[in-house]
Amino acid sequence: MKFSLPGVAAVAAALAAQGVSGHYIFQSLAAGSAKGTAFEYVRRNTNHNSPVTGDRSTDLSSPDLRCNVGGATGGSTKTLTLNAGDAFTFTLDQAVYHQGPVSIYMSKAPGAAADYNGSGPWFKIKDWGPDFSSGQAVWTMSDRYTSNIPRCIPSGEYLLRIQSLAIHNPGATPQWYISCGQVKVQGGGNTTPSPTASIPGAFRASDPGYTANIYTPDFKSYTVPGPAVFAC
Ligand SMILES: *[C@@H]1O[C@H](CO)[C@@H](O)[C@H](O)[C@H]1NC(C)=O
Ligand SMILES: [Cu+2]
């Protein structure tokens, strides 16, 4: 068998064709703290490069901000059944390595989560913002993020959306790392979650949490973009 050394461009093209890139993606969702299977309950993005960036990054009116490029429909994605109050975990292919907040949102599907494109109202159930207790910002940069379905929300099918907003490069446009899981919530309550926001619409280029320079000495507080976190 004969081997040749491919050029850098050929290697890059081969990696791109395999969907391998230097970026991270939230690729699995499972009950409890389990790791789960890649893209079983998470919609598969088609940009092969998790951040919604480049031309799209400045377009805060893009519907791709809902569930990433290619995530508008369920395709072969399955829907994970969880009880209200249950823990769930999103796992990445590699740990988040850009500073910035990680947030989880939900939006109730009119019918099946698999048929829903996320055009309805979204509410936020979790923020991981910076911890300033050491005197400087410490971000939660993990390969998995665990949270709970709020106990009081109505039963039904939902999109469960996780977002890493990468603000590591002040002056440049932040990058969005987004995935949507599909869940069926059972045993829920009667509380209508609020506040809600539309995506796109929830994020503005003027948001202090969008324009923040995390490297200045006076970076001592931070407001995560989007609506306030809903709690029962
Ligand atoms: C999403 O679904 C809604 C309701 O069915 C539809 O009006 C809208 O055109 C769809 N697409 C986008 C990008 O919002
Ligand atoms: Cu990056």
PDB file of C-alpha atoms and ligand atoms in Angstrom:
ATOM      1  CA  MET A   1       0.000   0.000   0.000  1.00  0.00           C
ATOM      2  CA  LYS A   2       1.275   3.408  -0.920  1.00  0.00           C
ATOM      3  CA  PHE A   3       1.035   6.426   1.336  1.00  0.00           C
ATOM      4  CA  SER A   4       1.522  10.029   0.400  1.00  0.00           C
ATOM      5  CA  LEU A   5       1.639  13.082   2.593  1.00  0.00           C
ATOM      6  CA  PRO A   6      -1.379  15.192   1.806  1.00  0.00           C
ATOM      7  CA  GLY A   7      -1.041  18.925   1.857  1.00  0.00           C
ATOM      8  CA  VAL A   8      -2.451  21.022   4.667  1.00  0.00           C
ATOM      9  CA  ALA A   9      -5.391  22.093   2.532  1.00  0.00           C
ATOM     10  CA  ALA A  10      -6.256  18.468   1.765  1.00  0.00           C
ATOM     11  CA  VAL A  11      -6.128  17.590   5.465  1.00  0.00           C
ATOM     12  CA  ALA A  12      -8.323  20.547   6.300  1.00  0.00           C
ATOM     13  CA  ALA A  13     -10.792  19.547   3.588  1.00  0.00           C
ATOM     14  CA  ALA A  14     -10.851  15.963   4.855  1.00  0.00           C
ATOM     15  CA  LEU A  15     -11.478  17.118   8.403  1.00  0.00           C
ATOM     16  CA  ALA A  16     -14.219  19.443   7.236  1.00  0.00           C
ATOM     17  CA  ALA A  17     -15.835  16.596   5.297  1.00  0.00           C
ATOM     18  CA  GLN A  18     -15.863  14.489   8.461  1.00  0.00           C
ATOM     19  CA  GLY A  19     -17.482  17.324  10.352  1.00  0.00           C
ATOM     20  CA  VAL A  20     -14.444  17.687  12.579  1.00  0.00           C
ATOM     21  CA  SER A  21     -13.564  21.169  13.635  1.00  0.00           C
ATOM     22  CA  GLY A  22     -11.788  22.983  16.388  1.00  0.00           C
ATOM     23  CA  HIS A  23     -15.037  24.030  17.961  1.00  0.00           C
ATOM     24  CA  TYR A  24     -17.230  22.395  20.525  1.00  0.00           C
ATOM     25  CA  ILE A  25     -20.829  21.268  20.268  1.00  0.00           C
ATOM     26  CA  PHE A  26     -23.504  20.209  22.724  1.00  0.00           C
ATOM     27  CA  GLN A  27     -24.178  16.866  21.107  1.00  0.00           C
ATOM     28  CA  SER A  28     -26.100  14.722  23.570  1.00  0.00           C
ATOM     29  CA  LEU A  29     -28.929  15.003  26.070  1.00  0.00           C
ATOM     30  CA  ALA A  30     -29.838  12.410  28.693  1.00  0.00           C
ATOM     31  CA  ALA A  31     -31.812  12.034  31.908  1.00  0.00           C
ATOM     32  CA  GLY A  32     -30.002  12.572  35.191  1.00  0.00           C
ATOM     33  CA  SER A  33     -26.255  12.914  34.839  1.00  0.00           C
ATOM     34  CA  ALA A  34     -25.854  10.357  32.044  1.00  0.00           C
ATOM     35  CA  LYS A  35     -23.769  11.173  28.998  1.00  0.00           C
ATOM     36  CA  GLY A  36     -26.240   9.922  26.402  1.00  0.00           C
ATOM     37  CA  THR A  37     -25.717   9.246  22.700  1.00  0.00           C
ATOM     38  CA  ALA A  38     -24.672  11.955  20.264  1.00  0.00           C
ATOM     39  CA  PHE A  39     -27.635  13.414  18.368  1.00  0.00           C
ATOM     40  CA  GLU A  40     -30.151  10.900  19.721  1.00  0.00           C
ATOM     41  CA  TYR A  41     -32.238  13.562  21.482  1.00  0.00           C
ATOM     42  CA  VAL A  42     -30.333  16.594  20.166  1.00  0.00           C
ATOM     43  CA  ARG A  43     -31.020  18.010  16.732  1.00  0.00           C
ATOM     44  CA  ARG A  44     -28.053  17.652  14.422  1.00  0.00           C
ATOM     45  CA  ASN A  45     -26.617  20.889  13.128  1.00  0.00           C
ATOM     46  CA  THR A  46     -25.550  21.060   9.494  1.00  0.00           C
ATOM     47  CA  ASN A  47     -22.939  23.793   9.672  1.00  0.00           C
ATOM     48  CA  HIS A  48     -20.303  21.260  10.824  1.00  0.00           C
ATOM     49  CA  ASN A  49     -18.926  24.016  12.942  1.00  0.00           C
ATOM     50  CA  SER A  50     -20.999  24.653  15.974  1.00  0.00           C
ATOM     51  CA  PRO A  51     -20.749  28.439  16.313  1.00  0.00           C
ATOM     52  CA  VAL A  52     -23.324  30.464  14.495  1.00  0.00           C
ATOM     53  CA  THR A  53     -20.747  32.895  13.255  1.00  0.00           C
ATOM     54  CA  GLY A  54     -19.344  34.633  10.222  1.00  0.00           C
ATOM     55  CA  ASP A  55     -22.063  36.438   8.307  1.00  0.00           C
ATOM     56  CA  ARG A  56     -24.676  35.088  10.635  1.00  0.00           C
ATOM     57  CA  SER A  57     -23.067  36.285  13.831  1.00  0.00           C
ATOM     58  CA  THR A  58     -23.911  39.900  13.253  1.00  0.00           C
ATOM     59  CA  ASP A  59     -27.429  38.925  12.269  1.00  0.00           C
ATOM     60  CA  LEU A  60     -29.216  38.764  15.581  1.00  0.00           C
ATOM     61  CA  SER A  61     -32.453  38.424  13.602  1.00  0.00           C
ATOM     62  CA  SER A  62     -31.497  34.993  12.237  1.00  0.00           C
ATOM     63  CA  PRO A  63     -33.807  32.064  13.090  1.00  0.00           C
ATOM     64  CA  ASP A  64     -30.598  29.985  13.262  1.00  0.00           C
ATOM     65  CA  LEU A  65     -30.159  31.428  16.755  1.00  0.00           C
ATOM     66  CA  ARG A  66     -32.991  29.122  17.852  1.00  0.00           C
ATOM     67  CA  CYS A  67     -31.511  25.684  17.268  1.00  0.00           C
ATOM     68  CA  ASN A  68     -28.328  26.266  15.233  1.00  0.00           C
ATOM     69  CA  VAL A  69     -27.996  25.900  11.474  1.00  0.00           C
ATOM     70  CA  GLY A  70     -30.017  22.893  10.318  1.00  0.00           C
ATOM     71  CA  GLY A  71     -31.873  22.600  13.622  1.00  0.00           C
ATOM     72  CA  ALA A  72     -35.231  23.990  12.566  1.00  0.00           C
ATOM     73  CA  THR A  73     -36.765  20.534  12.252  1.00  0.00           C
ATOM     74  CA  GLY A  74     -36.448  17.337  14.198  1.00  0.00           C
ATOM     75  CA  GLY A  75     -35.348  15.051  11.385  1.00  0.00           C
ATOM     76  CA  SER A  76     -34.574  11.688  12.971  1.00  0.00           C
ATOM     77  CA  THR A  77     -34.111  13.199  16.439  1.00  0.00           C
ATOM     78  CA  LYS A  78     -35.998  11.321  19.163  1.00  0.00           C
ATOM     79  CA  THR A  79     -37.875  12.959  22.022  1.00  0.00           C
ATOM     80  CA  LEU A  80     -36.708  12.244  25.584  1.00  0.00           C
ATOM     81  CA  THR A  81     -39.407  11.698  28.206  1.00  0.00           C
ATOM     82  CA  LEU A  82     -38.694  13.396  31.540  1.00  0.00           C
ATOM     83  CA  ASN A  83     -40.783  14.059  34.618  1.00  0.00           C
ATOM     84  CA  ALA A  84     -41.191  17.659  35.718  1.00  0.00           C
ATOM     85  CA  GLY A  85     -38.442  18.322  38.245  1.00  0.00           C
ATOM     86  CA  ASP A  86     -36.108  15.729  36.735  1.00  0.00           C
ATOM     87  CA  ALA A  87     -32.451  16.395  36.176  1.00  0.00           C
ATOM     88  CA  PHE A  88     -31.025  16.229  32.674  1.00  0.00           C
ATOM     89  CA  THR A  89     -27.546  16.652  31.228  1.00  0.00           C
ATOM     90  CA  PHE A  90     -26.216  18.107  27.995  1.00  0.00           C
ATOM     91  CA  THR A  91     -22.774  16.729  27.078  1.00  0.00           C
ATOM     92  CA  LEU A  92     -20.344  18.219  24.576  1.00  0.00           C
ATOM     93  CA  ASP A  93     -17.787  16.571  22.306  1.00  0.00           C
ATOM     94  CA  GLN A  94     -15.157  18.568  24.193  1.00  0.00           C
ATOM     95  CA  ALA A  95     -15.333  21.039  27.054  1.00  0.00           C
ATOM     96  CA  VAL A  96     -16.419  24.590  26.396  1.00  0.00           C
ATOM     97  CA  TYR A  97     -13.212  26.586  25.993  1.00  0.00           C
ATOM     98  CA  HIS A  98     -14.424  30.090  25.279  1.00  0.00           C
ATOM     99  CA  GLN A  99     -15.346  32.338  28.172  1.00  0.00           C
ATOM    100  CA  GLY A 100     -18.953  33.453  28.355  1.00  0.00           C
ATOM    101  CA  PRO A 101     -22.275  32.491  29.870  1.00  0.00           C
ATOM    102  CA  VAL A 102     -24.034  29.175  29.298  1.00  0.00           C
ATOM    103  CA  SER A 103     -27.835  29.262  29.443  1.00  0.00           C
ATOM    104  CA  ILE A 104     -30.718  26.831  29.023  1.00  0.00           C
ATOM    105  CA  TYR A 105     -34.054  27.799  27.519  1.00  0.00           C
ATOM    106  CA  MET A 106     -37.344  25.986  26.873  1.00  0.00           C
ATOM    107  CA  SER A 107     -40.190  26.569  24.439  1.00  0.00           C
ATOM    108  CA  LYS A 108     -43.427  24.604  24.408  1.00  0.00           C
ATOM    109  CA  ALA A 109     -44.310  22.956  21.126  1.00  0.00           C
ATOM    110  CA  PRO A 110     -47.902  23.332  19.902  1.00  0.00           C
ATOM    111  CA  GLY A 111     -47.816  19.584  19.212  1.00  0.00           C
ATOM    112  CA  ALA A 112     -44.838  17.282  18.835  1.00  0.00           C
ATOM    113  CA  ALA A 113     -41.444  18.745  19.653  1.00  0.00           C
ATOM    114  CA  ALA A 114     -40.094  17.094  16.494  1.00  0.00           C
ATOM    115  CA  ASP A 115     -42.408  19.250  14.359  1.00  0.00           C
ATOM    116  CA  TYR A 116     -41.663  22.534  16.126  1.00  0.00           C
ATOM    117  CA  ASN A 117     -39.232  25.138  14.792  1.00  0.00           C
ATOM    118  CA  GLY A 118     -39.063  27.271  17.937  1.00  0.00           C
ATOM    119  CA  SER A 119     -41.027  30.250  16.618  1.00  0.00           C
ATOM    120  CA  GLY A 120     -43.079  30.549  19.824  1.00  0.00           C
ATOM    121  CA  PRO A 121     -42.156  32.055  23.210  1.00  0.00           C
ATOM    122  CA  TRP A 122     -39.018  30.912  25.050  1.00  0.00           C
ATOM    123  CA  PHE A 123     -38.307  31.066  28.769  1.00  0.00           C
ATOM    124  CA  LYS A 124     -34.955  30.638  30.452  1.00  0.00           C
ATOM    125  CA  ILE A 125     -34.481  28.036  33.171  1.00  0.00           C
ATOM    126  CA  LYS A 126     -30.758  28.293  33.921  1.00  0.00           C
ATOM    127  CA  ASP A 127     -27.754  30.610  33.625  1.00  0.00           C
ATOM    128  CA  TRP A 128     -24.138  29.820  34.348  1.00  0.00           C
ATOM    129  CA  GLY A 129     -22.615  33.287  34.635  1.00  0.00           C
ATOM    130  CA  PRO A 130     -19.206  34.270  35.966  1.00  0.00           C
ATOM    131  CA  ASP A 131     -18.258  33.804  39.610  1.00  0.00           C
ATOM    132  CA  PHE A 132     -16.436  36.906  40.844  1.00  0.00           C
ATOM    133  CA  SER A 133     -15.874  35.661  44.403  1.00  0.00           C
ATOM    134  CA  SER A 134     -12.145  35.133  43.850  1.00  0.00           C
ATOM    135  CA  GLY A 135     -11.777  38.725  42.659  1.00  0.00           C
ATOM    136  CA  GLN A 136     -11.729  37.795  39.001  1.00  0.00           C
ATOM    137  CA  ALA A 137     -14.293  36.227  36.712  1.00  0.00           C
ATOM    138  CA  VAL A 138     -14.368  32.431  36.733  1.00  0.00           C
ATOM    139  CA  TRP A 139     -16.602  30.856  34.111  1.00  0.00           C
ATOM    140  CA  THR A 140     -18.113  27.376  34.189  1.00  0.00           C
ATOM    141  CA  MET A 141     -16.337  25.761  31.252  1.00  0.00           C
ATOM    142  CA  SER A 142     -17.287  22.120  31.308  1.00  0.00           C
ATOM    143  CA  ASP A 143     -17.882  19.177  29.015  1.00  0.00           C
ATOM    144  CA  ARG A 144     -21.314  18.649  30.579  1.00  0.00           C
ATOM    145  CA  TYR A 145     -24.054  20.816  32.049  1.00  0.00           C
ATOM    146  CA  THR A 146     -26.745  19.428  34.347  1.00  0.00           C
ATOM    147  CA  SER A 147     -29.975  21.203  35.284  1.00  0.00           C
ATOM    148  CA  ASN A 148     -33.601  20.378  36.128  1.00  0.00           C
ATOM    149  CA  ILE A 149     -36.927  20.681  34.340  1.00  0.00           C
ATOM    150  CA  PRO A 150     -38.963  23.172  36.417  1.00  0.00           C
ATOM    151  CA  ARG A 151     -41.479  21.235  38.505  1.00  0.00           C
ATOM    152  CA  CYS A 152     -44.455  23.520  37.862  1.00  0.00           C
ATOM    153  CA  ILE A 153     -44.474  23.905  34.080  1.00  0.00           C
ATOM    154  CA  PRO A 154     -47.297  22.320  32.080  1.00  0.00           C
ATOM    155  CA  SER A 155     -46.853  18.800  30.778  1.00  0.00           C
ATOM    156  CA  GLY A 156     -46.221  18.529  27.053  1.00  0.00           C
ATOM    157  CA  GLU A 157     -43.450  18.534  24.500  1.00  0.00           C
ATOM    158  CA  TYR A 158     -40.766  21.187  24.505  1.00  0.00           C
ATOM    159  CA  LEU A 159     -37.589  22.218  22.790  1.00  0.00           C
ATOM    160  CA  LEU A 160     -34.803  22.321  25.369  1.00  0.00           C
ATOM    161  CA  ARG A 161     -32.118  24.695  24.139  1.00  0.00           C
ATOM    162  CA  ILE A 162     -28.602  25.166  25.480  1.00  0.00           C
ATOM    163  CA  GLN A 163     -26.409  28.079  24.489  1.00  0.00           C
ATOM    164  CA  SER A 164     -22.797  29.028  25.078  1.00  0.00           C
ATOM    165  CA  LEU A 165     -22.332  32.685  24.234  1.00  0.00           C
ATOM    166  CA  ALA A 166     -18.613  33.061  23.571  1.00  0.00           C
ATOM    167  CA  ILE A 167     -17.451  36.574  24.476  1.00  0.00           C
ATOM    168  CA  HIS A 168     -13.756  35.724  24.680  1.00  0.00           C
ATOM    169  CA  ASN A 169     -12.823  38.130  21.927  1.00  0.00           C
ATOM    170  CA  PRO A 170     -13.925  41.659  22.888  1.00  0.00           C
ATOM    171  CA  GLY A 171     -14.387  43.875  19.895  1.00  0.00           C
ATOM    172  CA  ALA A 172     -15.265  40.943  17.652  1.00  0.00           C
ATOM    173  CA  THR A 173     -18.802  39.653  17.381  1.00  0.00           C
ATOM    174  CA  PRO A 174     -19.569  36.983  19.982  1.00  0.00           C
ATOM    175  CA  GLN A 175     -20.008  33.419  18.808  1.00  0.00           C
ATOM    176  CA  TRP A 176     -23.094  31.353  19.538  1.00  0.00           C
ATOM    177  CA  TYR A 177     -22.819  27.643  20.303  1.00  0.00           C
ATOM    178  CA  ILE A 178     -26.357  26.291  20.346  1.00  0.00           C
ATOM    179  CA  SER A 179     -28.131  22.949  20.384  1.00  0.00           C
ATOM    180  CA  CYS A 180     -31.765  21.991  20.866  1.00  0.00           C
ATOM    181  CA  GLY A 181     -32.937  18.808  22.496  1.00  0.00           C
ATOM    182  CA  GLN A 182     -36.494  17.485  22.257  1.00  0.00           C
ATOM    183  CA  VAL A 183     -38.253  16.549  25.499  1.00  0.00           C
ATOM    184  CA  LYS A 184     -41.670  15.339  26.598  1.00  0.00           C
ATOM    185  CA  VAL A 185     -42.444  16.564  30.106  1.00  0.00           C
ATOM    186  CA  GLN A 186     -44.856  14.506  32.208  1.00  0.00           C
ATOM    187  CA  GLY A 187     -46.324  15.178  35.613  1.00  0.00           C
ATOM    188  CA  GLY A 188     -46.063  18.942  35.239  1.00  0.00           C
ATOM    189  CA  GLY A 189     -48.037  21.720  36.894  1.00  0.00           C
ATOM    190  CA  ASN A 190     -50.204  24.667  35.937  1.00  0.00           C
ATOM    191  CA  THR A 191     -47.754  27.565  35.949  1.00  0.00           C
ATOM    192  CA  THR A 192     -47.267  29.510  32.743  1.00  0.00           C
ATOM    193  CA  PRO A 193     -43.556  30.363  32.686  1.00  0.00           C
ATOM    194  CA  SER A 194     -42.513  33.996  32.446  1.00  0.00           C
ATOM    195  CA  PRO A 195     -40.867  36.178  31.352  1.00  0.00           C
ATOM    196  CA  THR A 196     -40.676  34.916  27.802  1.00  0.00           C
ATOM    197  CA  ALA A 197     -38.881  36.177  24.717  1.00  0.00           C
ATOM    198  CA  SER A 198     -38.756  35.332  21.049  1.00  0.00           C
ATOM    199  CA  ILE A 199     -35.645  33.967  19.394  1.00  0.00           C
ATOM    200  CA  PRO A 200     -34.537  35.863  17.415  1.00  0.00           C
ATOM    201  CA  GLY A 201     -35.467  38.995  19.340  1.00  0.00           C
ATOM    202  CA  ALA A 202     -34.206  38.115  22.803  1.00  0.00           C
ATOM    203  CA  PHE A 203     -30.673  39.294  22.075  1.00  0.00           C
ATOM    204  CA  ARG A 204     -29.558  42.771  21.035  1.00  0.00           C
ATOM    205  CA  ALA A 205     -26.141  43.964  19.930  1.00  0.00           C
ATOM    206  CA  SER A 206     -26.356  46.625  22.650  1.00  0.00           C
ATOM    207  CA  ASP A 207     -26.868  44.139  25.506  1.00  0.00           C
ATOM    208  CA  PRO A 208     -24.198  44.806  28.160  1.00  0.00           C
ATOM    209  CA  GLY A 209     -23.635  41.053  28.355  1.00  0.00           C
ATOM    210  CA  TYR A 210     -22.969  41.022  24.620  1.00  0.00           C
ATOM    211  CA  THR A 211     -20.545  43.934  24.452  1.00  0.00           C
ATOM    212  CA  ALA A 212     -18.686  43.274  27.728  1.00  0.00           C
ATOM    213  CA  ASN A 213     -14.892  43.317  27.731  1.00  0.00           C
ATOM    214  CA  ILE A 214     -14.070  40.492  30.116  1.00  0.00           C
ATOM    215  CA  TYR A 215     -10.368  41.396  30.291  1.00  0.00           C
ATOM    216  CA  THR A 216     -10.609  44.914  31.695  1.00  0.00           C
ATOM    217  CA  PRO A 217      -9.723  45.334  35.411  1.00  0.00           C
ATOM    218  CA  ASP A 218     -13.156  46.826  36.058  1.00  0.00           C
ATOM    219  CA  PHE A 219     -14.959  43.708  34.839  1.00  0.00           C
ATOM    220  CA  LYS A 220     -16.604  43.050  38.204  1.00  0.00           C
ATOM    221  CA  SER A 221     -20.188  42.295  37.271  1.00  0.00           C
ATOM    222  CA  TYR A 222     -21.998  40.766  34.369  1.00  0.00           C
ATOM    223  CA  THR A 223     -25.587  40.454  33.208  1.00  0.00           C
ATOM    224  CA  VAL A 224     -26.293  37.342  31.145  1.00  0.00           C
ATOM    225  CA  PRO A 225     -28.258  38.293  27.992  1.00  0.00           C
ATOM    226  CA  GLY A 226     -31.834  37.174  27.516  1.00  0.00           C
ATOM    227  CA  PRO A 227     -34.869  37.174  29.784  1.00  0.00           C
ATOM    228  CA  ALA A 228     -34.626  36.618  33.537  1.00  0.00           C
ATOM    229  CA  VAL A 229     -34.425  32.997  34.675  1.00  0.00           C
ATOM    230  CA  PHE A 230     -37.837  31.542  35.412  1.00  0.00           C
ATOM    231  CA  ALA A 231     -38.214  29.653  38.672  1.00  0.00           C
ATOM    232  CA  CYS A 232     -41.365  27.994  40.007  1.00  0.00           C
TER     233      CYS A 232
HETATM  234  C1  LIG B   1     -41.814  28.199  11.868  1.00  0.00           C
HETATM  235  O1  LIG B   1     -43.133  27.763  12.116  1.00  0.00           O
HETATM  236  C2  LIG B   1     -44.082  28.818  12.077  1.00  0.00           C
HETATM  237  C3  LIG B   1     -45.424  28.252  12.540  1.00  0.00           C
HETATM  238  O2  LIG B   1     -45.730  27.081  11.856  1.00  0.00           O
HETATM  239  C4  LIG B   1     -44.103  29.412  10.685  1.00  0.00           C
HETATM  240  O3  LIG B   1     -45.002  30.502  10.644  1.00  0.00           O
HETATM  241  C5  LIG B   1     -42.709  29.904  10.316  1.00  0.00           C
HETATM  242  O4  LIG B   1     -42.690  30.365   8.997  1.00  0.00           O
HETATM  243  C6  LIG B   1     -41.712  28.769  10.454  1.00  0.00           C
HETATM  244  N1  LIG B   1     -40.363  29.160  10.092  1.00  0.00           N
HETATM  245  C7  LIG B   1     -39.634  30.094  10.702  1.00  0.00           C
HETATM  246  C8  LIG B   1     -38.256  30.315  10.150  1.00  0.00           C
HETATM  247  O5  LIG B   1     -39.997  30.729  11.676  1.00  0.00           O
HETATM  248 CU    CU B   2     -13.960  29.479  18.697  1.00  0.00          CU
END
